[in-house]
XYZ file of C-alpha atoms in Angstrom:
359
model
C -0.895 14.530 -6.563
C -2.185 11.412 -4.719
C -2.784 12.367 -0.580
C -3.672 9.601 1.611
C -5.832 11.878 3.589
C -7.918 13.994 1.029
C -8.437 11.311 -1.608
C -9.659 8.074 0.535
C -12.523 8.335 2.870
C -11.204 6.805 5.892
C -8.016 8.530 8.365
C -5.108 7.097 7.569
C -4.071 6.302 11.515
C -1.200 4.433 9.900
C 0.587 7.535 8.516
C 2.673 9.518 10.682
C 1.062 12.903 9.767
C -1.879 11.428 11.061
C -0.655 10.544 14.542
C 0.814 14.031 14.790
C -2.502 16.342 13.774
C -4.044 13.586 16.184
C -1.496 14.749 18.932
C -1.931 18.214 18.633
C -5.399 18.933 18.115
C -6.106 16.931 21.674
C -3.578 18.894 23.338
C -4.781 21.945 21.865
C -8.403 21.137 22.020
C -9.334 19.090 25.337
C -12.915 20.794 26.236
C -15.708 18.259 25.658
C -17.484 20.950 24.196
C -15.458 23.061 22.168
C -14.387 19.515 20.349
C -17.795 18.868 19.797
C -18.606 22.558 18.498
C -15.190 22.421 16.351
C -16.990 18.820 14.656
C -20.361 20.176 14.195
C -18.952 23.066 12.549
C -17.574 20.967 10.190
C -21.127 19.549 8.372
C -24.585 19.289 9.129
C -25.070 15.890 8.350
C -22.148 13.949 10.565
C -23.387 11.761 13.026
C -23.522 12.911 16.643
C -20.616 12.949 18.681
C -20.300 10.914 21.720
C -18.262 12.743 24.584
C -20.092 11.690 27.442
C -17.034 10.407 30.099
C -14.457 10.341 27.357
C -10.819 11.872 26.854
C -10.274 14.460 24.793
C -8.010 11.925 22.633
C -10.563 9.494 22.094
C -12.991 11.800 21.195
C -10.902 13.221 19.050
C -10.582 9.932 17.300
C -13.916 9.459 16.993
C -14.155 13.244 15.084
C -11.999 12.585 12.584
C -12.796 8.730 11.693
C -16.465 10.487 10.927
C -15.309 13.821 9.175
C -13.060 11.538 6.912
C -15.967 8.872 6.564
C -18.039 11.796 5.506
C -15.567 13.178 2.864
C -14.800 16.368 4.739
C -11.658 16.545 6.231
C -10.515 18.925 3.496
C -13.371 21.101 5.110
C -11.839 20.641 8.718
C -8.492 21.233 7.741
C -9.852 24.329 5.940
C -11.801 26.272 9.254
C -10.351 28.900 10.089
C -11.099 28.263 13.995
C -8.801 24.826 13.332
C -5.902 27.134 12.171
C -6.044 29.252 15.059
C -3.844 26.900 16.927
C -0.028 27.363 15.484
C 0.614 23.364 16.583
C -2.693 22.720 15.021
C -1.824 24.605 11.692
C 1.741 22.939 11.771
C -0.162 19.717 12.023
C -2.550 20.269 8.916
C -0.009 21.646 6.756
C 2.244 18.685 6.842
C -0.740 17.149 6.285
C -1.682 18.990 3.076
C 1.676 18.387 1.873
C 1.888 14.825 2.469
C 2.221 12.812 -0.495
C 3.274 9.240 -1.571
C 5.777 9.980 -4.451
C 8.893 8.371 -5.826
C 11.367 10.939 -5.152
C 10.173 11.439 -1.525
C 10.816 7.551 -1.190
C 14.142 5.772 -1.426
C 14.091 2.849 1.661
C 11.129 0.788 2.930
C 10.792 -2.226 5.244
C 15.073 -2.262 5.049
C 15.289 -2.951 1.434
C 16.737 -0.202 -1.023
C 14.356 0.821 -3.754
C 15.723 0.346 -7.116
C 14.170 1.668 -10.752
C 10.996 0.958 -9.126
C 9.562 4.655 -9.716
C 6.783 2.937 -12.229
C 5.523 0.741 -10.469
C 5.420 3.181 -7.613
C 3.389 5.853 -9.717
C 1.283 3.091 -10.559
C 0.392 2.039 -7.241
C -0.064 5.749 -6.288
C -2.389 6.019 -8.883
C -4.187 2.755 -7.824
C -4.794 3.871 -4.238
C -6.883 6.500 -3.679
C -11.097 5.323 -3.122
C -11.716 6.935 -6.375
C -9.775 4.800 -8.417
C -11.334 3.086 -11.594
C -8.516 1.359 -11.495
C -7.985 -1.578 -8.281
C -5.600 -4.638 -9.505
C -1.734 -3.961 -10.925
C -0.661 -7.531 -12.523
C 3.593 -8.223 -12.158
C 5.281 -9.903 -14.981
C 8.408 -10.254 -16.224
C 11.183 -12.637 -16.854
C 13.028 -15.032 -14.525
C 15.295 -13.704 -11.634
C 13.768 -10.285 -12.559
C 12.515 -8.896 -9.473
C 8.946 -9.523 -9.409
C 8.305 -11.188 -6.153
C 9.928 -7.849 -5.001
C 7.665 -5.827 -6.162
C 4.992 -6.611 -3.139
C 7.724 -4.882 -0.692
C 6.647 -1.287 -2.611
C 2.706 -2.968 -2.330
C 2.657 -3.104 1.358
C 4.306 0.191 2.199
C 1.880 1.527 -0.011
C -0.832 0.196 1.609
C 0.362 0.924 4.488
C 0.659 4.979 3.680
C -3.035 4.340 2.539
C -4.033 2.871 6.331
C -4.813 -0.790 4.611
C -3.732 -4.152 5.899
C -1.222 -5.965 3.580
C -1.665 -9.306 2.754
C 0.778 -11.469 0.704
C 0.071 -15.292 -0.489
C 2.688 -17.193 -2.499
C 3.467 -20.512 -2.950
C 3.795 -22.821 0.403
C 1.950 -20.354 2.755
C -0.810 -21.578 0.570
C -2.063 -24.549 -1.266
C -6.006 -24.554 -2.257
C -9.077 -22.004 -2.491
C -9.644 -22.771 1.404
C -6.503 -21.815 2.550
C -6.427 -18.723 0.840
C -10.384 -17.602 2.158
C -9.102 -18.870 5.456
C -6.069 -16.193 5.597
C -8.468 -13.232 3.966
C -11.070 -13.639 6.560
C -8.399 -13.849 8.703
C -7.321 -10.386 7.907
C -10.454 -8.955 9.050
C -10.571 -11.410 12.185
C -13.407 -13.238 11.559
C -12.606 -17.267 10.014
C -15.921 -17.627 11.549
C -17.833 -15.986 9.390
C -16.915 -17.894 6.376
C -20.056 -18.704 4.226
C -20.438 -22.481 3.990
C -19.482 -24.492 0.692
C -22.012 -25.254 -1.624
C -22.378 -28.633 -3.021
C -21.661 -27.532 -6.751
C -22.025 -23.937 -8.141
C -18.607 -23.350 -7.430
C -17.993 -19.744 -8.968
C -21.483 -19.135 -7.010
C -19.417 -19.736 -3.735
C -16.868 -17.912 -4.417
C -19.140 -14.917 -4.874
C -20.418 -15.396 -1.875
C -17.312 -15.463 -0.169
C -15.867 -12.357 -1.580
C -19.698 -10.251 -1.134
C -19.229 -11.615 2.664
C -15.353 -10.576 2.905
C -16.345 -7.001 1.398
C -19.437 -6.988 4.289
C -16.945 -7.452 6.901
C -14.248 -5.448 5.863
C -16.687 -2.453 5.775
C -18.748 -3.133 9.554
C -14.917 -3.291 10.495
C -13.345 -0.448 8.350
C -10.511 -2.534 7.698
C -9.688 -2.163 3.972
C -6.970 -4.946 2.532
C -4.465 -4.840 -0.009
C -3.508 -8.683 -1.387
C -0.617 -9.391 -2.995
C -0.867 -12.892 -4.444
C 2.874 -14.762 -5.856
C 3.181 -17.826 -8.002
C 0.412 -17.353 -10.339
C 1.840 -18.539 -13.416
C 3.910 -21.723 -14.373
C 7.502 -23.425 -13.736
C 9.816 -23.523 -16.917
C 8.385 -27.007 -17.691
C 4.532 -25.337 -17.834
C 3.534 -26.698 -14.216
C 1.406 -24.270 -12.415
C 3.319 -22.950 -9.324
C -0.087 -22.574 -7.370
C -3.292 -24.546 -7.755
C -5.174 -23.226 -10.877
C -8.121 -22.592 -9.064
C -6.402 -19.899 -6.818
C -5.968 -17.675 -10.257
C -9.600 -18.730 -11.283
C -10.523 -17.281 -7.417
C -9.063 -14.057 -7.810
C -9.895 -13.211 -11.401
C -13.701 -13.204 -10.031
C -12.479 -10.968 -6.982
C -10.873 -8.678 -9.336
C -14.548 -8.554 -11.486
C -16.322 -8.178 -8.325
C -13.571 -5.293 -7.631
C -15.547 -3.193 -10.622
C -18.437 -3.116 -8.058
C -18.860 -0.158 -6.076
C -19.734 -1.292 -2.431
C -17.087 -3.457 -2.533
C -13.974 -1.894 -4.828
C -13.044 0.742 -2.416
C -11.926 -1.982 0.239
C -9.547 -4.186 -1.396
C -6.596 -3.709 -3.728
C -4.621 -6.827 -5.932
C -1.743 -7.161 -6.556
C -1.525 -10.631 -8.858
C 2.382 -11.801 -9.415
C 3.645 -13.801 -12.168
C 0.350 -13.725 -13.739
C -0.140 -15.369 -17.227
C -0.128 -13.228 -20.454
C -3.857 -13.488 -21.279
C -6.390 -12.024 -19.182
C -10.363 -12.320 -18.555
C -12.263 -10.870 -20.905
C -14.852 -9.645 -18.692
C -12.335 -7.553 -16.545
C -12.883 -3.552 -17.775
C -9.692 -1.923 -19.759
C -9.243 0.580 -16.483
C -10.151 -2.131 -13.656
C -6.181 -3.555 -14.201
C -2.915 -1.864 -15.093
C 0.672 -3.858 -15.839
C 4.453 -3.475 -14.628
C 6.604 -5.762 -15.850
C 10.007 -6.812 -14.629
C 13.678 -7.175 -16.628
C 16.647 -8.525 -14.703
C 18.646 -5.860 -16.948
C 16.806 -2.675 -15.726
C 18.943 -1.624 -12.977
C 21.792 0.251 -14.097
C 24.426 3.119 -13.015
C 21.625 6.196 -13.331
C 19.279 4.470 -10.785
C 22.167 3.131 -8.053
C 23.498 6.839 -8.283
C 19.944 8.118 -7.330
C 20.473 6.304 -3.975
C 23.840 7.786 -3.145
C 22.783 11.177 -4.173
C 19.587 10.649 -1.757
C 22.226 9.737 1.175
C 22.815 11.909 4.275
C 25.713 11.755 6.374
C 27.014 13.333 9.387
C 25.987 16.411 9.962
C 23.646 15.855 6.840
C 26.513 15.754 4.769
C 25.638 14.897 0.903
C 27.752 13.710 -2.240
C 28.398 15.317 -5.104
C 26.630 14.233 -8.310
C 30.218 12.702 -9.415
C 31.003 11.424 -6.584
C 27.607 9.228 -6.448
C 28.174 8.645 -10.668
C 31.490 7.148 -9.167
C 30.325 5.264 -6.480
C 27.332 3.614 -8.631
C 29.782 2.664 -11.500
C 31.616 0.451 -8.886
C 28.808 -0.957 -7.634
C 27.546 -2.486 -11.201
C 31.184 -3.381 -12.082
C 31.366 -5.538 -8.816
C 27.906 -7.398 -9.208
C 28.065 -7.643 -13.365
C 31.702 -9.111 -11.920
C 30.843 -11.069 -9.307
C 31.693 -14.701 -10.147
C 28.424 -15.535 -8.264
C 26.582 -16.084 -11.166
C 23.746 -18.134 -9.214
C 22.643 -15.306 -7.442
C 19.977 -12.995 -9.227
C 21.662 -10.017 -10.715
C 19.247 -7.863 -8.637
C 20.218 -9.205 -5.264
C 23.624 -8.693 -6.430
C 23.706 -5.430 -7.227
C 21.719 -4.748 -3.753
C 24.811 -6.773 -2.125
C 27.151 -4.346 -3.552
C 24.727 -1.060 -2.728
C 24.502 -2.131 0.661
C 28.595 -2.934 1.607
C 29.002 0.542 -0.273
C 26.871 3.040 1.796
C 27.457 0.352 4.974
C 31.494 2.027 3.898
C 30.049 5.761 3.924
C 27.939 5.216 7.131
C 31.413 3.969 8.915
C 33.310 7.082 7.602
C 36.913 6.925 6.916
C 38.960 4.571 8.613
């Protein structure tokens, strides 16, 4: 089970069971000293605490950005004198529990998730530090869904305390707009390393060895979703080539270990073949179908609705509801709209209907 606390080696400040053990352990927990006693307790080899003329919450934040850089917040959340607090113990048990899967899932960033539970474990699986395994590549047909795939990308990055970063066709044009908007995810376009003259590849290296610098001094890890890397019907790359020829040598430089633990891809649309240099574990593959969504997953979101008064629907009555749902968008006369957005169209004017209650 993939936990965005235990299995990365940063706190996840991002993740609401983080703000919450955060909250409780200052209010339970506000001597200077007995913070500092509670840390040191924890390993012999953390770095001093500073608590000279700070609050207990910023103190606090300082403890557990160093027990989790140190790999031993399963070790805090163990000790016994932690525990002895009940908020505390409330605190690190949701903590314990919390994990990023499917069935736990079912809205994100106002969009309804739909058969999406694969790419969802895969992205799981992708996120902890210890993954071998750092860029998922999107295909799939036309109208199929795969630009919407980097909705499910950010929240997971998000749940993992990493910046999102998406790129896609008219946001960005060459190589040096998309550096420009990396280094501008760690806030510092400054710091870009100048072009050489030739050596091109030798640049980009550079670049990405200088990104991975930065992102560690500033313990800002990134997740990049990059769209339009394949072709129009009529073969014409939808992005400059040499944006694809950029991030194929990110991706290799993923496989390095100083460097791999800060950045996730996410490359969309990507052609069939890939580089023969990448590792068989560095990438893993979802791919799209227009046709995948069907009655058993649009029933999965009714039976996952709560009411009034946390009313719920029986299993036939969400069968029913999702039956009427396909019917309308397989129906709908508007045939130039993806069948996907349809069928979210439908979804949406259907529980909008339960929300309202009867008329």
């Amino acid at each position: 089970m993939a936990n965005p606390f235990l299995d990365q080696n940063s706190y996840p400040w991002s993740h609401p069971e983080a703000a919450k053990l955060h909250r409780a352990l200052t209010v339970a927990v506000h001597r200077p000293a007995r913070i500092d006693l509670l840390y040191r307790m924890t390993g012999s080899d953390l770095p001093a605490l500073a608590v000279e003329g700070l609050p207990p919450d910023l103190i606090w934040k300082q403890a557990l950005d160093n027990i989790a850089a140190c790999g031993r917040l399963a070790t805090f959340l163990a000790m016994k004198d932690v525990r002895r607090y009940p908020a505390v113990c409330a605190a690190v048990e949701a903590v314990l529990a919390a994990d990023v899967t499917a069935a736990t899932v079912r809205a994100y960033d106002g969009e309804r998730v739909l058969d999406r539970i694969r790419l969802h474990d895969l992205l799981a699986a992708l996120a902890p530090d210890s993954s071998q395994t750092k860029v998922i590549l999107v295909r799939g047909g036309a109208r199929s869904g795969k630009s919407h795939s980097r909705h499910r990308f950010e929240w997971m990055a998000r749940q993992w305390g990493a910046a999102p970063v998406y790129l896609c066709s008219g946001m960005v044009a060459t190589v040096d707009d998309v550096i420009y908007s990396l280094y501008a995810g760690v806030e510092s376009t400054g710091s870009i390393p100048p072009r050489f003259d030739s050596l091109q590849h030798d640049w980009y290296r550079k670049v990405c060895f200088k990104l991975g610098e930065l992102a560690r001094a500033r313990g800002r890890k990134m997740w990049i979703a990059v769209d339009d890397l394949g072709a129009e019907a009529d073969g014409a790359p939808l992005l400059d080539t040499e944006i694809r020829t950029f991030f194929d040598l990110f991706a290799l430089i993923l496989m390095n270990p100083t460097f791999g633990p800060w950045f996730r891809l996410m490359l969309i649309h990507y052609p069939d073949a890939v580089p023969t240099k990448w590792a068989q574990d560095l990438w893993c593959e979802d791919v799209t179908s227009e046709t995948d969504v069907q009655c058993d997953q649009v029933a999965e979101v009714f039976q996952s609705w709560s009411g009034p008064d946390d009313k719920k629907l029986r299993e036939d009555e969400a069968r029913s509801l999702a039956v009427d749902v396909i019917t309308t968008a397989d129906n709908s006369p508007l045939t130039s709209v993806p069948r996907l957005r349809r069928i979210s169209d439908a979804l949406k004017a259907a529980l909008d209907t339960l929300e309202s209650g009867p008329s």
